Short mmCIF file of C-alpha atoms (C1' of nucleotides) in Angstrom, two decimals:
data_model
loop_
_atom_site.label_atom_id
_atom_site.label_comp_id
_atom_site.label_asym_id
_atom_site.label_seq_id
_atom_site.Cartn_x
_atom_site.Cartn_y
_atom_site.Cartn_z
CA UNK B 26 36.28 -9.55 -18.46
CA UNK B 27 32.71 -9.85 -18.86
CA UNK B 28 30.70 -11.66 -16.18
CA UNK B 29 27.87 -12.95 -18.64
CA UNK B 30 30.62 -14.65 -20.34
CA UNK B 31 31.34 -17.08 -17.18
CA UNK B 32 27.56 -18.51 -17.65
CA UNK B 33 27.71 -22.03 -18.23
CA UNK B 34 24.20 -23.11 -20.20
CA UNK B 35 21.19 -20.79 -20.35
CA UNK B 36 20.28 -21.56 -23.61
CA UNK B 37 23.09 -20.22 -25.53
CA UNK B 38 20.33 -19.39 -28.30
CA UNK B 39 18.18 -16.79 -26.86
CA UNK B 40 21.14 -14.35 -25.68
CA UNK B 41 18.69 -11.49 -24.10
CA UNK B 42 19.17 -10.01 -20.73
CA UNK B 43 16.77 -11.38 -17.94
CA UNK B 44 16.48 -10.41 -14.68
CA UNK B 45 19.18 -12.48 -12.87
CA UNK B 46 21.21 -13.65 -15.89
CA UNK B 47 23.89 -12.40 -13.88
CA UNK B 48 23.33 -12.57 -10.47
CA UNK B 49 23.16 -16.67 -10.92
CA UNK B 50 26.80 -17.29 -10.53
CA UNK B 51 26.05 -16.26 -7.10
CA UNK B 52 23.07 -17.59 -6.53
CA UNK B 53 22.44 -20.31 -3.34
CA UNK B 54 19.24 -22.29 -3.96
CA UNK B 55 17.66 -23.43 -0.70
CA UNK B 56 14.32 -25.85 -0.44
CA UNK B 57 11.82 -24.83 2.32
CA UNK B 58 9.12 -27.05 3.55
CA UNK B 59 5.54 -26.10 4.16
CA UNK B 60 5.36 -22.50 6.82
CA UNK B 61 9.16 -23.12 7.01
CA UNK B 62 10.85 -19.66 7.73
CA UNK B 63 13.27 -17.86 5.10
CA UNK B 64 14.13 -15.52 7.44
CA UNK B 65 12.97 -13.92 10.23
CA UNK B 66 11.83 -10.10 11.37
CA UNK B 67 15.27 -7.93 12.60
CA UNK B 68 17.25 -11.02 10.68
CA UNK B 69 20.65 -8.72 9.41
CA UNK B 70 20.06 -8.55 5.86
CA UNK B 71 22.71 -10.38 4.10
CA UNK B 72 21.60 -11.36 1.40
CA UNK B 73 18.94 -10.54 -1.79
CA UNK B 74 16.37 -13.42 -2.84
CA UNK B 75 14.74 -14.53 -5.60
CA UNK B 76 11.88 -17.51 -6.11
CA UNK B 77 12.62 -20.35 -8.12
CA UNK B 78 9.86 -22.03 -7.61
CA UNK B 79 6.97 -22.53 -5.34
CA UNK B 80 5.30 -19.74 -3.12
CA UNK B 81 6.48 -17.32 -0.11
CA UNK B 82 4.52 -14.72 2.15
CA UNK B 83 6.32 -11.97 3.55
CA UNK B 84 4.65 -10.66 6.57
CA UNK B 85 4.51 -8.97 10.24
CA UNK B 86 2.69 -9.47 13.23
CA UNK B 87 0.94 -6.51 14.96
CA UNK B 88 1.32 -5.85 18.44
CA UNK B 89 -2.73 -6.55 18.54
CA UNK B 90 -1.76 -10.36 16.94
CA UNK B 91 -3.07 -9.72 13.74
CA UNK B 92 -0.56 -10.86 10.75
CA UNK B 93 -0.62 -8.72 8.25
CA UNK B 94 0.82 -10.35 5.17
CA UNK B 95 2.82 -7.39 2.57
CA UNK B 96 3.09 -9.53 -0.02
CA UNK B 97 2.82 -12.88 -1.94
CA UNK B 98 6.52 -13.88 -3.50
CA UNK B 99 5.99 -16.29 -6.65
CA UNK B 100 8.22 -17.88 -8.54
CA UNK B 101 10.89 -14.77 -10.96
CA UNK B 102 9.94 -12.77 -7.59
CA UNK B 103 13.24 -10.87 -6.26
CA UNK B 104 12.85 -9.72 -2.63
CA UNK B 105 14.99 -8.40 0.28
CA UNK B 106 16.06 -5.99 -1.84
CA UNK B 107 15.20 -2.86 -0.06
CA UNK B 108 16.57 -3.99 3.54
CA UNK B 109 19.96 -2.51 4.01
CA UNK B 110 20.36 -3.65 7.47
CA UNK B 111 17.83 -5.89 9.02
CA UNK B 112 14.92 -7.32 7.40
CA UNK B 113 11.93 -5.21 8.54
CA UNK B 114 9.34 -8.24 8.22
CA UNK B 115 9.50 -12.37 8.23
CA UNK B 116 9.30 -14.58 5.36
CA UNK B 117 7.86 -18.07 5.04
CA UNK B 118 7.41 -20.71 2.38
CA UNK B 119 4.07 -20.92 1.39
CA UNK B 120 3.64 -24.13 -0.16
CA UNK B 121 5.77 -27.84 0.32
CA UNK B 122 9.22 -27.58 -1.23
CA UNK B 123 9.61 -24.00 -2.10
CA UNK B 124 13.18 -23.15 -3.70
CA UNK B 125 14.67 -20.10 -2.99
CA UNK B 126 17.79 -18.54 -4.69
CA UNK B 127 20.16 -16.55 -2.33
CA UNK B 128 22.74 -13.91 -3.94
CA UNK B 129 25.41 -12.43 -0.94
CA UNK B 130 24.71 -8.86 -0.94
CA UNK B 131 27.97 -7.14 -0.34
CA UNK B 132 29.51 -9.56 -3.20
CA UNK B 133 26.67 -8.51 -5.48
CA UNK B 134 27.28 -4.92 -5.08
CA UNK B 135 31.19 -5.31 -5.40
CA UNK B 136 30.49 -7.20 -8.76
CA UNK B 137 27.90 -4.22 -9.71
CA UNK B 138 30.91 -1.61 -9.27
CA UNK B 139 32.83 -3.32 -12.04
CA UNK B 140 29.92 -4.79 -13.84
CA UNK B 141 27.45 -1.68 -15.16
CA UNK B 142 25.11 -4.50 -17.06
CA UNK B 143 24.72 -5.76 -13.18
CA UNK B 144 24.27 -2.65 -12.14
CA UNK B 145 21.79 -2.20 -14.42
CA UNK B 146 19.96 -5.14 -13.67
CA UNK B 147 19.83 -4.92 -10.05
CA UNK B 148 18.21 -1.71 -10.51
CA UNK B 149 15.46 -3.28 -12.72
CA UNK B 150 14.55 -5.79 -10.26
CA UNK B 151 14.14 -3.56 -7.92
CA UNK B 152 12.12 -1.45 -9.77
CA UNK B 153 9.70 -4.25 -10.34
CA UNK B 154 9.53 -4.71 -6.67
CA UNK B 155 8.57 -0.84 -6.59
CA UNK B 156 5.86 -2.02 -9.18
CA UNK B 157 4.64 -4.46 -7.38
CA UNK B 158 4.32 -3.07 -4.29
CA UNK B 159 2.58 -0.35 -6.18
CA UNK B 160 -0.01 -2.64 -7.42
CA UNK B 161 -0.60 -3.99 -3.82
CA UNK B 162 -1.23 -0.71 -2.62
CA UNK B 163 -3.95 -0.58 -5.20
CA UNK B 164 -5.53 -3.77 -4.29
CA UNK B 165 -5.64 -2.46 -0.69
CA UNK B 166 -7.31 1.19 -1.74
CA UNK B 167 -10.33 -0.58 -3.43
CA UNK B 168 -13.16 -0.75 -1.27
CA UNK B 169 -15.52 -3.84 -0.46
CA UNK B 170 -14.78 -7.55 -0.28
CA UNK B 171 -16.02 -8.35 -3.68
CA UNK B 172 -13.56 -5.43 -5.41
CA UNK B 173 -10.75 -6.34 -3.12
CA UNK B 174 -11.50 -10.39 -3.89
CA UNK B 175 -11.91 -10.12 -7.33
CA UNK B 176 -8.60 -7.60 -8.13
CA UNK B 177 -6.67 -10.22 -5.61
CA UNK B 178 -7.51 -13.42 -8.13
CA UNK B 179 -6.70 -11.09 -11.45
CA UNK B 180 -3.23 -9.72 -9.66
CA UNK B 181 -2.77 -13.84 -9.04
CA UNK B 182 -4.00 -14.91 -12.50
CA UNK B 183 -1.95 -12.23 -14.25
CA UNK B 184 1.31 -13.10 -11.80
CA UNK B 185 1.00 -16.99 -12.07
CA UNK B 186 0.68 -17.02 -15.54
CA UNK B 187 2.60 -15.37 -16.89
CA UNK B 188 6.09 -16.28 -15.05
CA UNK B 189 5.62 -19.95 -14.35
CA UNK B 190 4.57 -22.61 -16.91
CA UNK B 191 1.41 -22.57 -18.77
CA UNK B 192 -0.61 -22.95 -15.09
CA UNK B 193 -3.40 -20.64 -16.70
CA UNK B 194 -4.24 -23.41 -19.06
CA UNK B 195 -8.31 -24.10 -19.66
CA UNK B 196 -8.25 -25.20 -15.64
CA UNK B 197 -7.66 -21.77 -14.49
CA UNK B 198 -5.18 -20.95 -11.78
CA UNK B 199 -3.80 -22.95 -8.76
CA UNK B 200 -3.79 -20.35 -5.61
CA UNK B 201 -1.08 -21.35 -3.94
CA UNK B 202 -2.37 -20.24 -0.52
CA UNK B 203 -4.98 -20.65 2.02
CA UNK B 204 -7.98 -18.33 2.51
CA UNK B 205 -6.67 -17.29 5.76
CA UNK B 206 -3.75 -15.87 3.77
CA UNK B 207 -5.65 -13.94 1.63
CA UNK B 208 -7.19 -13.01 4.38
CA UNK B 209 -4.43 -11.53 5.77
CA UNK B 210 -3.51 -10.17 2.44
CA UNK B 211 -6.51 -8.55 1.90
CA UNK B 212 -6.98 -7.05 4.95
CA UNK B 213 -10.78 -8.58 5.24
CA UNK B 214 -11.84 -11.67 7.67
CA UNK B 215 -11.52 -15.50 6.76
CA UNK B 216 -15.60 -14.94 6.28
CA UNK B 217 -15.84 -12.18 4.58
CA UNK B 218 -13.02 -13.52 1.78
CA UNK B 219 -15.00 -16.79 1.72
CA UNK B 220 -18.58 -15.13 0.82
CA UNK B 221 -17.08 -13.11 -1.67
CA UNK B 222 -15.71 -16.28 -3.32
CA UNK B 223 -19.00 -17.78 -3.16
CA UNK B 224 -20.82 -14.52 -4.43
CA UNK B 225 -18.62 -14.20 -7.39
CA UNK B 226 -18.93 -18.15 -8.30
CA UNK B 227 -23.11 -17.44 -8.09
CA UNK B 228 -23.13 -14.58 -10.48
CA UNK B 229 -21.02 -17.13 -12.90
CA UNK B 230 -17.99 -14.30 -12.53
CA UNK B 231 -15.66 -17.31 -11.64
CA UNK B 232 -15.47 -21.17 -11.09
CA UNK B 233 -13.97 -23.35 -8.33
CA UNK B 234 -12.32 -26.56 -8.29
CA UNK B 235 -12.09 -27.53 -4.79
CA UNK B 236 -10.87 -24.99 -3.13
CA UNK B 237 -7.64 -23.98 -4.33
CA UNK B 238 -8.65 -24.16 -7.88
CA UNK B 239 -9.69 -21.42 -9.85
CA UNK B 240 -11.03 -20.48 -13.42
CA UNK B 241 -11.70 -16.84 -14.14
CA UNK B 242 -14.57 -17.02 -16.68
CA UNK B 243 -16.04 -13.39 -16.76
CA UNK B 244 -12.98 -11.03 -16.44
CA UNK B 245 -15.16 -8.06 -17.35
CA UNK B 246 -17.16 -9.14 -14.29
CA UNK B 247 -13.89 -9.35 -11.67
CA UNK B 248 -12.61 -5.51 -12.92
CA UNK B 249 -16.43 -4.08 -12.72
CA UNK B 250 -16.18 -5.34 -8.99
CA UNK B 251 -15.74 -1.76 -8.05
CA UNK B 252 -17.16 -1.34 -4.66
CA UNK C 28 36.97 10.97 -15.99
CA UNK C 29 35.44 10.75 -12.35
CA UNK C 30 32.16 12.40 -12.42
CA UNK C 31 32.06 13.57 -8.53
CA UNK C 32 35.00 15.59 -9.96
CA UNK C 33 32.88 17.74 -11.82
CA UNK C 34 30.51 18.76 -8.96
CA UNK C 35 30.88 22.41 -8.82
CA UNK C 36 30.54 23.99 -5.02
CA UNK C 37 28.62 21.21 -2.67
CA UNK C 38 29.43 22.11 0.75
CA UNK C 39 33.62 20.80 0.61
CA UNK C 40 33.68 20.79 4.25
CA UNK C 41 31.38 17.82 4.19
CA UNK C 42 32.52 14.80 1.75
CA UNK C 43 29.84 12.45 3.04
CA UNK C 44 27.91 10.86 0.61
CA UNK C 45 24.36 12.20 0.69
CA UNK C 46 21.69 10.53 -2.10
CA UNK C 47 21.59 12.98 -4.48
CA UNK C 48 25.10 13.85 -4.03
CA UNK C 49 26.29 12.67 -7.68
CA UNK C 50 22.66 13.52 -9.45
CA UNK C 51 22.80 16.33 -8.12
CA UNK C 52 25.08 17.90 -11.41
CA UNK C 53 22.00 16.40 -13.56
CA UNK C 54 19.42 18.14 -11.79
CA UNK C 55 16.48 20.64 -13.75
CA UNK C 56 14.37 21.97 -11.00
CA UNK C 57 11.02 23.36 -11.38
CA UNK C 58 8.21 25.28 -9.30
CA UNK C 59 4.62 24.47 -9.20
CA UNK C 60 1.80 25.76 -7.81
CA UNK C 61 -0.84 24.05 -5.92
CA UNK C 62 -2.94 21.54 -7.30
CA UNK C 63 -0.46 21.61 -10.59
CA UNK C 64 0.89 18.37 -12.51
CA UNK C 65 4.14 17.67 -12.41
CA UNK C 66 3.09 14.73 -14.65
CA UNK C 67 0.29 12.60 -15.51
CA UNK C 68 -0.39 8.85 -15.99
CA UNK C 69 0.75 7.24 -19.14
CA UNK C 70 3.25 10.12 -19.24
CA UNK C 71 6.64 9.22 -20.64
CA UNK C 72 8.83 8.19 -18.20
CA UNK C 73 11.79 10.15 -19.28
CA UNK C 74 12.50 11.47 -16.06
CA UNK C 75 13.46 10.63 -12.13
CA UNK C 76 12.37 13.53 -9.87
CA UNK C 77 12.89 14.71 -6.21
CA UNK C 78 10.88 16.74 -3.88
CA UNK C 79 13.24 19.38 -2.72
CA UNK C 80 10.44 21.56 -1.00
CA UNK C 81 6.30 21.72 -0.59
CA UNK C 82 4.56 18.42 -1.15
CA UNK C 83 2.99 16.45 -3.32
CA UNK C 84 0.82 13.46 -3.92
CA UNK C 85 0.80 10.48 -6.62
CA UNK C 86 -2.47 9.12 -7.44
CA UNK C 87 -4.24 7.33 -9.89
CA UNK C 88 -8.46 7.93 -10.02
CA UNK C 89 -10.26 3.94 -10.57
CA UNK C 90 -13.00 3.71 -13.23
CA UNK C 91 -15.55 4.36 -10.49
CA UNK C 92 -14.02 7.94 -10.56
CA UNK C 93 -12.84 7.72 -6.68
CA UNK C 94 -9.56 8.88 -6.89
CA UNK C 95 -6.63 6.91 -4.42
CA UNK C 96 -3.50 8.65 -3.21
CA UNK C 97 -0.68 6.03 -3.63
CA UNK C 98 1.71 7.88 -1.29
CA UNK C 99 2.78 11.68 -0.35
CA UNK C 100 6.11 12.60 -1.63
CA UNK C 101 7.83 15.06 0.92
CA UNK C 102 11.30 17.09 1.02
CA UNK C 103 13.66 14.94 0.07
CA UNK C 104 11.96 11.99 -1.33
CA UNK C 105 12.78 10.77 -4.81
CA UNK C 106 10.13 9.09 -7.13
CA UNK C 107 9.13 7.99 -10.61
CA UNK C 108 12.29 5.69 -9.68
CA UNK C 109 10.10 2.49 -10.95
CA UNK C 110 8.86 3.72 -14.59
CA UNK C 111 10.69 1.88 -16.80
CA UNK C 112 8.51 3.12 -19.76
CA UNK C 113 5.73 5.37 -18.85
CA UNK C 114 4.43 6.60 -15.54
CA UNK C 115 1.40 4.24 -13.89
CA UNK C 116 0.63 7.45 -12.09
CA UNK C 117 0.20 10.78 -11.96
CA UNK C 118 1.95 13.46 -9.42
CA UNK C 119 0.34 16.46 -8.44
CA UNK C 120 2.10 19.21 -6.15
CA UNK C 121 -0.26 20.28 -3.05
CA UNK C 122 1.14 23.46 -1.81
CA UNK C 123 1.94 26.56 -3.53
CA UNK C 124 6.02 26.75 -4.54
CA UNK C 125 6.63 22.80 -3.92
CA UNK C 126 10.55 22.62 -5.79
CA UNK C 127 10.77 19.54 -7.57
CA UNK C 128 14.63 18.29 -9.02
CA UNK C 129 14.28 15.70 -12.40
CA UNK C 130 17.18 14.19 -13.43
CA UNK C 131 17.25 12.83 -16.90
CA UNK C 132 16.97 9.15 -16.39
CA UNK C 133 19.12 7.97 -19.82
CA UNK C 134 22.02 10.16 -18.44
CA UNK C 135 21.64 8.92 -15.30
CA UNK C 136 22.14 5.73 -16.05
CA UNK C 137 24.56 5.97 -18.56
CA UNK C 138 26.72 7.91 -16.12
CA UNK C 139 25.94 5.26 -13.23
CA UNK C 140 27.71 2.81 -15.86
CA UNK C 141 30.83 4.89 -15.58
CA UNK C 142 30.31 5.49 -11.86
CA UNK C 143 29.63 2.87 -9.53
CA UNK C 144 29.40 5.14 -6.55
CA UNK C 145 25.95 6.85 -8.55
CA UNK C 146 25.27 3.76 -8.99
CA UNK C 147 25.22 2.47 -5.25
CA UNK C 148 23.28 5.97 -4.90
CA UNK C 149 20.24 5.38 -7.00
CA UNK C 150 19.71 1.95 -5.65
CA UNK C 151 19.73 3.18 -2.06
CA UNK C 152 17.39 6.36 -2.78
CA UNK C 153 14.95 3.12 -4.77
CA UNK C 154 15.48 1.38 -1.71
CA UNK C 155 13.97 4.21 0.27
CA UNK C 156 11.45 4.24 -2.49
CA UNK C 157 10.34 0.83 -1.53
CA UNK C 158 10.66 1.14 2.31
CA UNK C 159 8.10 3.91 1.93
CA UNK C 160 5.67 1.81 0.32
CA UNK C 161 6.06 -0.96 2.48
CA UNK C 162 5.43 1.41 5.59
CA UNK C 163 2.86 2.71 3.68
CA UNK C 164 0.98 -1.20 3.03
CA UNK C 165 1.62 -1.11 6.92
CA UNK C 166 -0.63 1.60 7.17
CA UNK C 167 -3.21 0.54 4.97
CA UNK C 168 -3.35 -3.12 6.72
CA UNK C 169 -4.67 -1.58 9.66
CA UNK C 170 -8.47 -2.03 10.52
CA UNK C 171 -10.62 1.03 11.89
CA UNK C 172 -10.50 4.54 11.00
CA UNK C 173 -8.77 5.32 14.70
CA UNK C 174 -5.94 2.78 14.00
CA UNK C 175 -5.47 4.43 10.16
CA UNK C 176 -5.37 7.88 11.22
CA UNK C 177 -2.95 7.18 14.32
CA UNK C 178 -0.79 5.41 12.15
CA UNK C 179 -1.12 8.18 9.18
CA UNK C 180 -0.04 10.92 11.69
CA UNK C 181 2.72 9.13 13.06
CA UNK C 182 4.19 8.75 9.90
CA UNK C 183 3.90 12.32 9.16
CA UNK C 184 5.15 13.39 12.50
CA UNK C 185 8.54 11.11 11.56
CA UNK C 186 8.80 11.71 7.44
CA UNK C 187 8.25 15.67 8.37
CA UNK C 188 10.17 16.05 11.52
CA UNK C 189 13.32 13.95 10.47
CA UNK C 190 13.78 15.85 6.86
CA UNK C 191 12.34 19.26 6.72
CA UNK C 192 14.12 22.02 9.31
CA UNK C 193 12.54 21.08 12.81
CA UNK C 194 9.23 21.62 11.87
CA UNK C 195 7.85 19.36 14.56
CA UNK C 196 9.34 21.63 17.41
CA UNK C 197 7.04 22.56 20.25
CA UNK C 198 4.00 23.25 18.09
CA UNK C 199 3.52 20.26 16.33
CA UNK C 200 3.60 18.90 12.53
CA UNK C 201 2.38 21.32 9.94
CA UNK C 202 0.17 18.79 7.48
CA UNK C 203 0.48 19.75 4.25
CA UNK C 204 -2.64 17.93 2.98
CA UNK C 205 -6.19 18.39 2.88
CA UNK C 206 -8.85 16.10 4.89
CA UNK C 207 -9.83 15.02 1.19
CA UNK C 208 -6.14 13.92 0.22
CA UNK C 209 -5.92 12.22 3.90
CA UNK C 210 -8.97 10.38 3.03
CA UNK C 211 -8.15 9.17 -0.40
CA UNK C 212 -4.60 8.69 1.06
CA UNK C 213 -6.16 6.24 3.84
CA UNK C 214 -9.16 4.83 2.21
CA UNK C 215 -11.74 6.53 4.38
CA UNK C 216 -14.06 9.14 3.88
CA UNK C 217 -13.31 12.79 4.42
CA UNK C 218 -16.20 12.15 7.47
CA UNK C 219 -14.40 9.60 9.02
CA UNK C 220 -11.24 11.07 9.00
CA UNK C 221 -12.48 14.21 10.63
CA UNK C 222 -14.19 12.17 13.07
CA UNK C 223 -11.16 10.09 14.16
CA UNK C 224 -8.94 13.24 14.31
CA UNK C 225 -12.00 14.64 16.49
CA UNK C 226 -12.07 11.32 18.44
CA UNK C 227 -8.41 11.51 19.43
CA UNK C 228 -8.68 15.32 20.20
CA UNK C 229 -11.18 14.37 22.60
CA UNK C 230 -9.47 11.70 24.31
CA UNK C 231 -6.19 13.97 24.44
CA UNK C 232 -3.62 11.79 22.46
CA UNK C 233 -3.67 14.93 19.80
CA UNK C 234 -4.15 18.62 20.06
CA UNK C 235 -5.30 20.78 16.95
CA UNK C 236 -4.32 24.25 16.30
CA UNK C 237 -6.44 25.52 13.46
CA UNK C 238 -7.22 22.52 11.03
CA UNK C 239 -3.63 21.84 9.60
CA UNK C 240 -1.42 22.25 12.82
CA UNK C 241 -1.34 18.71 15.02
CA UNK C 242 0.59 18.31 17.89
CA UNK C 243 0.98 14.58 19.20
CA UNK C 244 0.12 14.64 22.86
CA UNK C 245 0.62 11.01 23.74
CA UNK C 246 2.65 9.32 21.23
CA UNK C 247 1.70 5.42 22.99
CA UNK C 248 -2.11 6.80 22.49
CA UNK C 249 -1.76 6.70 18.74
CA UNK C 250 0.21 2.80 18.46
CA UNK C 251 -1.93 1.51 20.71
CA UNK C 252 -5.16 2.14 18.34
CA UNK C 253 -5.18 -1.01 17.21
CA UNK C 254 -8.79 -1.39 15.85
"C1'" DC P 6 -11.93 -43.90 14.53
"C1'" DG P 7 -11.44 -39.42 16.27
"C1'" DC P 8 -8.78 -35.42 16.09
"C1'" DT P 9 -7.35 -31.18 13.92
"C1'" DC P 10 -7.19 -27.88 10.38
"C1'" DG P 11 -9.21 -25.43 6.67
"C1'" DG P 12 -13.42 -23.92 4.56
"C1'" DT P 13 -18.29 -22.50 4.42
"C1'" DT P 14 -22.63 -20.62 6.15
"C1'" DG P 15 -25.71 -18.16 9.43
"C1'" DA P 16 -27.04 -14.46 12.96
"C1'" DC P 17 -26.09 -10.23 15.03
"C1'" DA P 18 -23.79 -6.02 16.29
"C1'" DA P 19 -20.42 -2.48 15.25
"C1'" DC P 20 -18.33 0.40 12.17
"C1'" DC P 21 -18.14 3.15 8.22
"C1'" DG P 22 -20.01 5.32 3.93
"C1'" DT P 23 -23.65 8.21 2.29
"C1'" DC P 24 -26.67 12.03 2.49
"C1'" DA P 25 -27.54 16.34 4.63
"C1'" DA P 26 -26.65 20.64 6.87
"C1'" DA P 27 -24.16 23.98 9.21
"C1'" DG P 28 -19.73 26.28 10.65
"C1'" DC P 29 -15.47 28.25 9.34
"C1'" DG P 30 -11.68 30.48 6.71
"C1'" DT P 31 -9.92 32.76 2.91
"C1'" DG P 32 -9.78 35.37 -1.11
"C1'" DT P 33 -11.99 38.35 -4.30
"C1'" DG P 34 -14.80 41.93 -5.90
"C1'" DG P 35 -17.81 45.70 -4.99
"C1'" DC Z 29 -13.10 47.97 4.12
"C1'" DC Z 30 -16.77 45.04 3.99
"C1'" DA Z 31 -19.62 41.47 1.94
"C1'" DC Z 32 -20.18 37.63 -0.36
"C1'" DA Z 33 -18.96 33.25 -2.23
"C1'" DC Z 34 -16.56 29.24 -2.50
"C1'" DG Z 35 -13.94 25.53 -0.61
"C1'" DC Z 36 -12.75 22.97 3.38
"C1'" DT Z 37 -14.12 21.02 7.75
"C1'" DT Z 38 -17.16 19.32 11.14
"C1'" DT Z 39 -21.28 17.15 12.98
"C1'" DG Z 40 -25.67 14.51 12.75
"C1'" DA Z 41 -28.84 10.67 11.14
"C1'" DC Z 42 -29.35 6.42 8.80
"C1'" DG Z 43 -28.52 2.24 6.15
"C1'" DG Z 44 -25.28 -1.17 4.33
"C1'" DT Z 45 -21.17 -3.91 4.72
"C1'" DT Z 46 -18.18 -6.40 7.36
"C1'" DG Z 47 -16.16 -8.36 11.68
"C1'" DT Z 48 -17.31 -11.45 15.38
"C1'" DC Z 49 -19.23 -15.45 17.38
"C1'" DA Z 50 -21.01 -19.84 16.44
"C1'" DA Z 51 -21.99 -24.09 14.19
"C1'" DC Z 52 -21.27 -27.41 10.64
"C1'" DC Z 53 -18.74 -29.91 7.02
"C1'" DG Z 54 -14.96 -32.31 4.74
"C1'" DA Z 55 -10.27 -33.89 4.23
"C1'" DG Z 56 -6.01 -35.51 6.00
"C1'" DC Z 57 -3.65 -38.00 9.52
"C1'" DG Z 58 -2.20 -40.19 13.67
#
DNA sequence: CGCTCGGTTGACAACCGTCAAAGCGTGTGG
DNA sequence: CCACACGCTTTGACGGTTGTCAACCGAGCG
């Protein structure tokens, strides 16, 4: 018996195979509130996640009381995936009524034994994790705010648009998060990410809307940000 | 059909189930010599590969021509696990004679569709893959050249020690790396990192034998350079 | 209305990258 | 066997970038 046969409604039409087709029938959705905790550092790692919608950081805190955020979790973001005991760093909602999908571990790897299209795509997933976290570490390598600023808002602009709706529009992106979490993210001061906002919105590279509002309107000028 | 079946002479004292274990029977394993490809970006990803002995490093080089060293693959670490279609990056060995295993990555997977147990395998060993990289975002998070470098060596000391034959025995971790790699590696230049090694030979939380040989005096020296 | 939180801007010092030069080790060729 | 040359490493001097400290501003909220 077939598992993507028990699916009740995902638009019977388009029949391919996304990430978590699957995995759904298993899925428990949770809504988080603003800084509300998914789970916690050394939490036993029961279960794989998955954004449905909103934002997440996933993050530790040095021994020196620095946070150091690892990564941003949008919404089609899987994560947890790697711990196989405890989680090795905290999550938190990001932004006012987050939704998170939960999938039991242990039951999703039982169902993978019998299921090799599961298997299959748990293994994708994960490999986009790899490829994200692959990205990150080349946001990180760059050197000076203004390369490091600029590759953060294309890594968000490419992210944002493409897996949620349309938010890339002719208003430019919504950044869910503050600037002390791209801060954090970026490895660089609350200052220092500021400036290079404000430098790249002088040389006409990008334009702000408020403050969490962002139109990219040279992208030429954001990938020459080297150094 | 079981496939473990057909594994020919692996140690039948010993039925535990090692990664690799299962792949193993796919495994093509080639020598290179230092400073040789094992493949290069864009390259078709056709394969998964393992570092059986020697080292090597995956990089990428940015259009400013600075070349970044997305992580050090050592004995026993499997990459190239992410590449759905080609690779982002291209893997270089660093020391004369490093072994590499590639297993065929269609076979593999058709075979993990047949066997569940290979396939519980290869999402444990892209697990690790992913654990690595987060330890590795860790590492680049940290501020200062003293904390970097601390950090960098302590994850040598425990990748090296904990998988290679006791190579961290009285004399200390063998580094099989140049200052250059290290730097690109960490983000720093080659002058920094010499003068943070020098910095924590002076103030006795290292000692160096030659320039490859490091012996960690005072492990609590190195985590607590924070900054 | 006043508080707090998030964001921006300014001044200054510390750290790191760059340029430069010298020491050191190894391998190769005379 | 020695000498040289090249690559790798270290150290020094200097300038630029960024973190820190500080102040100010605006929005949201009790």
């Amino acid at each position: 018996m077939h598992v993507s046969s028990q699916l009740r409604h995902d638009q019977p039409t388009r029949h391919r195979h996304n990430p978590g087709d699957v995995l759904s029938s298993l899925a428990m959705t949770t809504r988080y509130g603003r800084g509300q905790e998914i789970y916690t550092q050394d939490h036993p790692a029961e279960h794989w996640y998955r954004v449905v919608s909103g934002a997440a950081r996933r993050f530790t805190v040095q021994v020196n009381g620095r946070r150091q955020i690892v990564d941003f979790l949008l919404p089609g973001d899987f994560f947890g995936l790697a711990s196989r005991n405890v989680h090795l760093f905290a999550v938190e909602a990001i932004v006012e009524g987050t939704v998170v999908a939960a999938y039991p571990r242990e039951r999703a790897e039982a169902l993978a034994d019998a299921n090799p299209h599961l298997g299959r795509e748990i293994r994708t997933v994960t490999a986009a994790e790899i490829a994200r976290l692959q990205t990150r570490i080349l946001i990180l390598g760059r050197i000076g705010s203004l390369g490091k600023v600029s590759a953060f808002l294309l890594e968000m602009a490419e992210r944002l648009s493409s897996r949620t709706q349309a938010s890339k529009t002719g208003e430019g992106i919504l950044l869910p998060m503050s600037r002390y979490d791209i801060a954090d993210y970026l490895t660089l001061s609350v200052e220092t990410v500021s400036r290079a906002l404000t430098s790249l919105k002088q040389r006409g590279a990008i334009k702000l809307v408020g403050t969490r509002r962002v139109k990219i309107i040279h992208y030429d000028a954001l990938e020459d940000s080297d150094e």
